[in-house]
């Protein structure tokens, strides 16, 4: 009996050893039958040299995998793709037409929903992303207004809130965080559509645009991130800011620059100021948050905010050879990761880090605005 029990113990121990020896399941940030993009992490190796090819591949595969798997337009991935990618046509070639077709199909799907549903949750801002993506395509690719963009803009204005904003979620910052952010996307859509606003005769729609601009001019942004978006929007609508206020916002952005040369998303709002404050506990638990001073210490810059800050400063008239801009560009060129993306830690969870997607588009656009975007050596197929 003793021998039998001893043999069983050995057998169980061996079984446990086999289970423990199995490799952990691979985790992916974006995944489809054809695409597998590894999860994003702070430990991903940094490239020795900047690679536009790898950034391009990451962005193309990310939007394709998300659209195939999730089948919706999201602020943080394919929504960001069609808003940003058309502007890089000269450097990367035209964006994939399949993504524009996806947006048109999404427009039709949204138009089929009842009004109560359309006005709920994130849908008004989602509609603004659809309109902005189609408008950006017209602006940079076809270079003429399409019937679909005209239709999308009119539809977008039909779901405007009474105060002039666009309804949004308030729990997934920075994109799905506030109606203020949704309003800036709607303004971007209107400004991008070639000749649309200038040719608009409908007085009711003109009134809605006026209400939007009044909202942006008079509504106090919820935090410095919102103020950065206001400064960006004012590049298309100079009437939103007095010269004095514009300079004050530029100074605000400059003050957020970190010693390493970049910017961090985390310094642009207190942990409890994002959305309805549901990310405060997560952010305050991070090692860089100092509980005593209720501020951040020893932060490293991230791709999302460094790219966005430089992009907005450039579009606000700050010169490319400005010392702070040059320092930020050097940070971008020396911090791209092996996958082609830039690291940005999510404000929401430590699982997906989808913010690295905008955290890759914004750096590319910032480099372009500073004439610092290296040439693409091998154009990706579309």
Coordinates of C-alpha atoms in Angstrom, one line a residue:
X1 CA 0.0 0.0 0.0
X2 CA 2.8 2.4 0.8
X3 CA 4.4 1.8 -2.5
X4 CA 1.2 2.4 -4.3
X5 CA 0.6 5.7 -2.5
X6 CA 4.2 6.8 -3.1
X7 CA 3.7 6.0 -6.8
X8 CA 0.5 8.1 -6.9
X9 CA 2.2 11.0 -5.3
X10 CA 5.0 10.9 -7.9
X11 CA 2.4 10.7 -10.6
X12 CA 0.5 13.7 -9.3
X13 CA 3.7 15.7 -8.9
X14 CA 4.7 14.9 -12.4
X15 CA 1.3 16.0 -13.7
X16 CA 1.6 19.3 -11.8
X17 CA 5.1 19.8 -13.2
X18 CA 3.8 19.2 -16.7
X19 CA 1.0 21.8 -16.2
X20 CA 3.3 24.4 -14.8
X21 CA 5.8 23.8 -17.7
X22 CA 3.2 24.7 -20.4
X23 CA 4.0 28.1 -22.0
X24 CA 1.6 30.9 -21.2
X25 CA -1.1 31.7 -23.7
X26 CA 0.0 34.4 -26.1
X27 CA -1.8 37.7 -25.7
X28 CA -2.6 40.0 -28.6
X29 CA -3.6 43.7 -28.8
X30 CA -5.3 43.2 -32.2
X31 CA -6.2 39.8 -33.6
X32 CA -8.1 38.4 -36.6
X33 CA -7.7 35.2 -38.6
X34 CA -4.9 36.8 -40.7
X35 CA -3.4 39.3 -38.2
X36 CA -1.9 38.9 -34.7
X37 CA -0.3 42.0 -33.1
X38 CA 1.3 41.3 -29.7
X39 CA 0.1 43.0 -26.6
X40 CA 1.6 46.4 -25.9
X41 CA 3.9 46.8 -22.9
X42 CA 6.4 49.2 -21.5
X43 CA 9.0 46.4 -21.9
X44 CA 8.7 46.2 -25.7
X45 CA 12.2 46.8 -27.2
X46 CA 13.0 50.3 -28.6
X47 CA 14.0 50.4 -32.3
X48 CA 17.6 51.4 -33.0
X49 CA 16.4 53.4 -36.0
X50 CA 13.0 55.0 -36.8
X51 CA 10.9 52.8 -39.2
X52 CA 8.0 54.3 -41.1
X53 CA 7.4 50.9 -42.6
X54 CA 6.8 49.3 -39.2
X55 CA 4.5 52.1 -38.0
X56 CA 2.5 51.9 -41.2
X57 CA 2.2 48.1 -40.9
X58 CA 1.0 48.4 -37.3
X59 CA -1.6 51.0 -38.1
X60 CA -2.9 49.2 -41.2
X61 CA -3.1 45.8 -39.5
X62 CA -4.6 47.3 -36.3
X63 CA -7.6 48.9 -38.1
X64 CA -8.1 45.8 -40.3
X65 CA -8.2 43.5 -37.3
X66 CA -10.4 45.7 -35.2
X67 CA -12.9 46.2 -38.0
X68 CA -13.1 42.5 -38.8
X69 CA -13.5 41.4 -35.2
X70 CA -15.5 44.2 -33.6
X71 CA -17.5 45.4 -36.7
X72 CA -17.9 49.0 -35.4
X73 CA -16.3 52.4 -35.6
X74 CA -14.3 53.1 -32.5
X75 CA -12.7 56.3 -31.4
X76 CA -9.4 54.7 -30.5
X77 CA -8.7 52.5 -33.6
X78 CA -10.5 52.7 -36.9
X79 CA -12.1 56.0 -36.1
X80 CA -8.6 57.3 -35.5
X81 CA -7.4 55.7 -38.7
X82 CA -9.8 57.4 -41.1
X83 CA -9.4 60.8 -39.3
X84 CA -5.6 60.7 -39.4
X85 CA -4.4 58.4 -42.2
X86 CA -5.6 60.5 -45.2
X87 CA -3.3 63.3 -44.2
X88 CA -0.3 60.9 -44.7
X89 CA -1.3 60.1 -48.3
X90 CA 1.8 61.8 -49.7
X91 CA 4.1 59.8 -47.5
X92 CA 2.3 56.4 -47.4
X93 CA 0.1 56.4 -50.4
X94 CA -3.7 56.4 -50.2
X95 CA -5.4 54.8 -47.3
X96 CA -7.2 51.5 -47.9
X97 CA -10.5 52.1 -49.6
X98 CA -12.0 49.2 -47.8
X99 CA -11.9 51.3 -44.6
X100 CA -13.9 54.1 -46.3
X101 CA -16.4 51.5 -47.5
X102 CA -16.6 50.3 -43.9
X103 CA -17.5 53.8 -42.7
X104 CA -20.1 54.3 -45.4
X105 CA -21.7 50.9 -44.3
X106 CA -21.5 52.0 -40.7
X107 CA -23.3 55.3 -41.7
X108 CA -26.1 53.3 -43.2
X109 CA -26.3 51.1 -40.2
X110 CA -26.5 54.0 -37.8
X111 CA -29.1 55.8 -39.9
X112 CA -31.4 52.7 -39.5
X113 CA -31.5 53.1 -35.7
X114 CA -34.3 54.8 -33.9
X115 CA -33.7 58.3 -32.6
X116 CA -33.7 57.4 -28.9
X117 CA -31.0 54.9 -29.4
X118 CA -29.0 57.3 -31.6
X119 CA -29.0 60.0 -28.8
X120 CA -27.8 57.5 -26.1
X121 CA -24.4 56.8 -24.8
X122 CA -21.4 57.3 -27.2
X123 CA -23.4 57.1 -30.5
X124 CA -23.5 60.9 -31.2
X125 CA -19.7 61.1 -30.9
X126 CA -19.4 57.8 -32.9
X127 CA -21.5 59.5 -35.7
X128 CA -19.1 62.5 -35.5
X129 CA -16.2 60.2 -36.1
X130 CA -17.9 58.6 -39.1
X131 CA -18.5 62.1 -40.6
X132 CA -15.0 63.3 -39.8
X133 CA -13.4 60.2 -41.3
X134 CA -15.3 60.6 -44.6
X135 CA -14.6 64.4 -44.6
X136 CA -10.8 63.8 -44.1
X137 CA -10.9 61.3 -47.0
X138 CA -12.4 64.0 -49.2
X139 CA -10.0 66.6 -48.0
X140 CA -6.8 64.6 -48.6
X141 CA -7.6 61.7 -51.0
X142 CA -10.4 62.5 -53.5
X143 CA -10.0 66.3 -52.9
X144 CA -13.7 66.9 -53.5
X145 CA -16.8 66.6 -51.5
X146 CA -18.7 63.3 -51.8
X147 CA -22.4 62.7 -51.4
X148 CA -21.7 60.4 -48.5
X149 CA -19.8 63.1 -46.6
X150 CA -22.6 65.6 -47.2
X151 CA -25.1 63.0 -45.9
X152 CA -22.9 62.1 -42.9
X153 CA -22.5 65.8 -41.8
X154 CA -26.2 66.4 -42.0
X155 CA -26.8 63.3 -40.0
X156 CA -24.2 64.3 -37.5
X157 CA -25.8 67.7 -36.9
X158 CA -29.2 66.0 -36.4
X159 CA -27.9 64.3 -33.2
X160 CA -26.4 67.5 -31.7
X161 CA -27.3 68.1 -28.1
X162 CA -29.2 71.2 -27.1
X163 CA -26.1 72.9 -25.6
X164 CA -24.2 72.5 -28.9
X165 CA -22.1 69.4 -27.9
X166 CA -22.2 65.8 -28.9
X167 CA -23.2 63.1 -26.4
X168 CA -20.3 60.7 -25.5
X169 CA -19.4 58.1 -22.9
X170 CA -17.8 59.3 -19.7
X171 CA -15.8 56.2 -18.6
X172 CA -13.0 55.5 -21.1
X173 CA -10.7 58.5 -21.3
X174 CA -9.4 60.3 -23.2
X175 CA -11.7 59.6 -26.2
X176 CA -14.8 58.2 -24.6
X177 CA -14.7 60.7 -21.8
X178 CA -16.8 63.9 -22.4
X179 CA -19.3 65.6 -24.6
X180 CA -16.6 68.3 -25.0
X181 CA -14.3 66.0 -26.8
X182 CA -17.2 64.9 -29.0
X183 CA -17.8 68.5 -30.0
X184 CA -14.2 69.0 -31.1
X185 CA -14.5 66.0 -33.4
X186 CA -17.7 67.4 -34.9
X187 CA -16.0 70.7 -35.5
X188 CA -13.1 68.9 -37.2
X189 CA -15.5 67.1 -39.5
X190 CA -17.1 70.3 -40.6
X191 CA -13.8 72.1 -41.2
X192 CA -12.3 69.2 -43.2
X193 CA -15.2 68.7 -45.7
X194 CA -14.1 70.6 -48.9
X195 CA -16.3 73.6 -49.4
X196 CA -19.2 72.1 -47.4
X197 CA -19.7 74.9 -44.9
X198 CA -19.2 77.6 -47.4
X199 CA -21.9 76.2 -49.7
X200 CA -24.4 75.4 -47.0
X201 CA -27.7 77.2 -47.5
X202 CA -29.8 75.5 -44.9
X203 CA -30.4 78.1 -42.1
X204 CA -31.3 75.4 -39.5
X205 CA -28.0 73.7 -40.1
X206 CA -26.1 77.0 -40.1
X207 CA -27.7 77.6 -36.7
X208 CA -26.4 74.3 -35.4
X209 CA -22.9 75.1 -36.5
X210 CA -23.2 78.5 -34.8
X211 CA -24.4 76.7 -31.6
X212 CA -21.4 74.3 -31.8
X213 CA -18.9 77.2 -32.0
X214 CA -20.6 79.1 -29.2
X215 CA -20.4 76.0 -27.0
X216 CA -16.6 75.7 -27.7
X217 CA -16.0 79.4 -27.2
X218 CA -18.0 79.7 -23.9
X219 CA -17.8 76.2 -22.3
X220 CA -14.9 75.8 -19.9
X221 CA -12.9 72.7 -20.9
X222 CA -12.9 70.0 -18.2
X223 CA -9.1 69.9 -17.9
X224 CA -5.9 70.8 -19.7
X225 CA -6.4 68.0 -22.2
X226 CA -9.7 69.6 -23.2
X227 CA -7.9 72.9 -23.4
X228 CA -5.4 71.3 -25.8
X229 CA -8.3 70.1 -27.9
X230 CA -9.7 73.6 -27.9
X231 CA -6.4 75.0 -29.1
X232 CA -6.3 72.4 -31.9
X233 CA -9.9 73.2 -33.0
X234 CA -9.0 76.9 -33.1
X235 CA -6.5 76.2 -35.8
X236 CA -9.6 75.7 -38.1
X237 CA -11.8 78.3 -36.3
X238 CA -9.6 81.2 -35.2
X239 CA -12.7 83.0 -33.9
X240 CA -12.8 80.7 -31.0
X241 CA -9.9 82.3 -29.2
X242 CA -8.6 85.8 -28.6
X243 CA -4.9 86.3 -29.3
X244 CA -4.3 86.5 -25.6
X245 CA -6.1 83.3 -24.8
X246 CA -4.4 81.5 -27.6
X247 CA -1.0 82.4 -26.3
X248 CA -2.1 81.4 -22.8
X249 CA -3.0 77.9 -24.1
X250 CA 0.2 77.6 -26.0
X251 CA 2.1 78.4 -22.8
X252 CA 0.0 75.8 -20.9
X253 CA 1.1 73.1 -23.4
X254 CA 4.7 74.2 -23.1
X255 CA 4.7 74.0 -19.3
X256 CA 3.6 70.3 -19.5
X257 CA 6.8 69.3 -21.3
X258 CA 8.8 66.8 -19.3
X259 CA 12.6 66.8 -18.7
X260 CA 13.0 63.9 -21.2
X261 CA 11.7 66.1 -24.0
X262 CA 8.3 64.7 -24.5
X263 CA 4.8 65.0 -22.9
X264 CA 2.7 62.7 -20.8
X265 CA -1.0 62.2 -21.1
X266 CA -1.2 61.9 -17.3
X267 CA -0.2 65.5 -16.4
X268 CA -3.1 67.0 -18.5
X269 CA -5.8 66.1 -15.9
X270 CA -6.1 65.1 -12.3
X271 CA -6.9 61.4 -11.9
X272 CA -10.5 62.2 -10.8
X273 CA -11.1 64.8 -13.6
X274 CA -11.2 62.2 -16.5
X275 CA -14.9 61.5 -17.4
X276 CA -16.9 60.8 -14.3
X277 CA -13.8 60.1 -12.2
X278 CA -14.0 56.3 -12.4
X279 CA -10.4 56.0 -13.3
X280 CA -9.1 57.9 -10.3
X281 CA -8.4 54.8 -8.1
X282 CA -6.4 53.1 -10.9
X283 CA -4.3 56.2 -11.7
X284 CA -3.6 57.1 -8.0
X285 CA -2.3 53.5 -7.5
X286 CA 0.3 53.9 -10.1
X287 CA 3.9 54.3 -8.7
X288 CA 4.5 57.6 -10.3
X289 CA 1.5 59.2 -8.5
X290 CA 2.6 61.0 -5.3
X291 CA -0.2 60.7 -2.8
X292 CA 1.2 63.5 -0.6
X293 CA 1.3 66.2 -3.3
X294 CA -1.5 64.6 -5.3
X295 CA 0.6 65.0 -8.4
X296 CA 2.9 63.0 -10.7
X297 CA 6.6 62.4 -10.2
X298 CA 9.3 60.8 -12.4
X299 CA 6.9 60.3 -15.3
X300 CA 8.2 59.2 -18.6
X301 CA 6.8 60.8 -21.8
X302 CA 4.4 58.8 -24.0
X303 CA 3.7 58.7 -27.7
X304 CA 0.1 59.8 -27.6
X305 CA 0.7 63.1 -25.8
X306 CA 4.1 63.9 -27.2
X307 CA 2.8 63.6 -30.8
X308 CA -0.4 65.4 -30.0
X309 CA 1.3 68.3 -28.2
X310 CA 3.7 68.9 -31.0
X311 CA 1.0 68.6 -33.7
X312 CA -1.2 71.1 -31.9
X313 CA 1.7 73.5 -31.3
X314 CA 2.7 73.4 -34.9
X315 CA -0.8 74.0 -36.2
X316 CA -1.1 76.9 -33.7
X317 CA 1.9 78.6 -35.3
X318 CA 4.8 77.5 -33.2
X319 CA 7.8 77.1 -35.6
X320 CA 9.4 73.7 -36.2
X321 CA 12.8 74.9 -35.1
X322 CA 11.5 76.0 -31.7
X323 CA 13.8 74.4 -29.1
X324 CA 10.9 72.7 -27.3
X325 CA 9.6 71.3 -30.5
X326 CA 13.0 70.0 -31.6
X327 CA 13.5 68.3 -28.2
X328 CA 10.1 66.6 -28.6
X329 CA 10.9 65.5 -32.1
X330 CA 14.1 63.9 -30.9
X331 CA 12.1 62.1 -28.2
X332 CA 9.8 60.7 -30.9
X333 CA 12.6 59.5 -33.2
X334 CA 14.3 57.7 -30.4
X335 CA 11.4 56.0 -28.7
X336 CA 9.6 54.0 -31.3
X337 CA 9.1 50.3 -30.3
X338 CA 9.8 47.1 -32.2
X339 CA 6.2 46.7 -33.4
X340 CA 6.3 50.2 -35.0
X341 CA 4.1 51.8 -32.3
X342 CA 5.0 54.1 -29.5
X343 CA 4.3 53.1 -25.9
X344 CA 1.5 54.9 -24.0
X345 CA 0.0 53.4 -20.9
X346 CA -3.7 53.3 -20.9
X347 CA -5.7 55.5 -18.5
X348 CA -8.3 52.7 -18.2
X349 CA -6.8 49.2 -17.8
X350 CA -3.5 47.5 -18.0
X351 CA -4.7 44.9 -20.5
X352 CA -5.1 46.3 -24.0
X353 CA -3.5 49.8 -24.1
X354 CA -5.4 50.7 -27.3
X355 CA -4.1 54.3 -26.7
X356 CA -0.9 53.1 -28.4
X357 CA -2.8 53.4 -31.7
X358 CA -3.4 57.1 -31.5
X359 CA 0.0 57.1 -29.8
X360 CA 1.4 56.1 -33.2
X361 CA -0.7 58.3 -35.5
X362 CA 0.0 61.5 -33.6
X363 CA 3.8 61.0 -33.7
X364 CA 3.7 60.4 -37.4
X365 CA 1.6 63.6 -38.0
X366 CA 3.8 65.6 -35.6
X367 CA 6.9 64.4 -37.5
X368 CA 5.2 65.4 -40.8
X369 CA 4.4 68.8 -39.5
X370 CA 8.0 69.4 -38.6
X371 CA 9.4 68.0 -41.9
X372 CA 11.1 65.3 -39.9
X373 CA 9.3 62.2 -41.3
X374 CA 11.8 59.9 -42.9
X375 CA 10.9 58.5 -46.3
X376 CA 9.1 55.2 -46.6
X377 CA 11.5 52.7 -48.1
X378 CA 9.0 50.1 -49.2
X379 CA 5.4 51.1 -49.7
X380 CA 2.9 48.7 -48.1
X381 CA 0.3 47.1 -50.5
X382 CA -3.3 48.2 -50.1

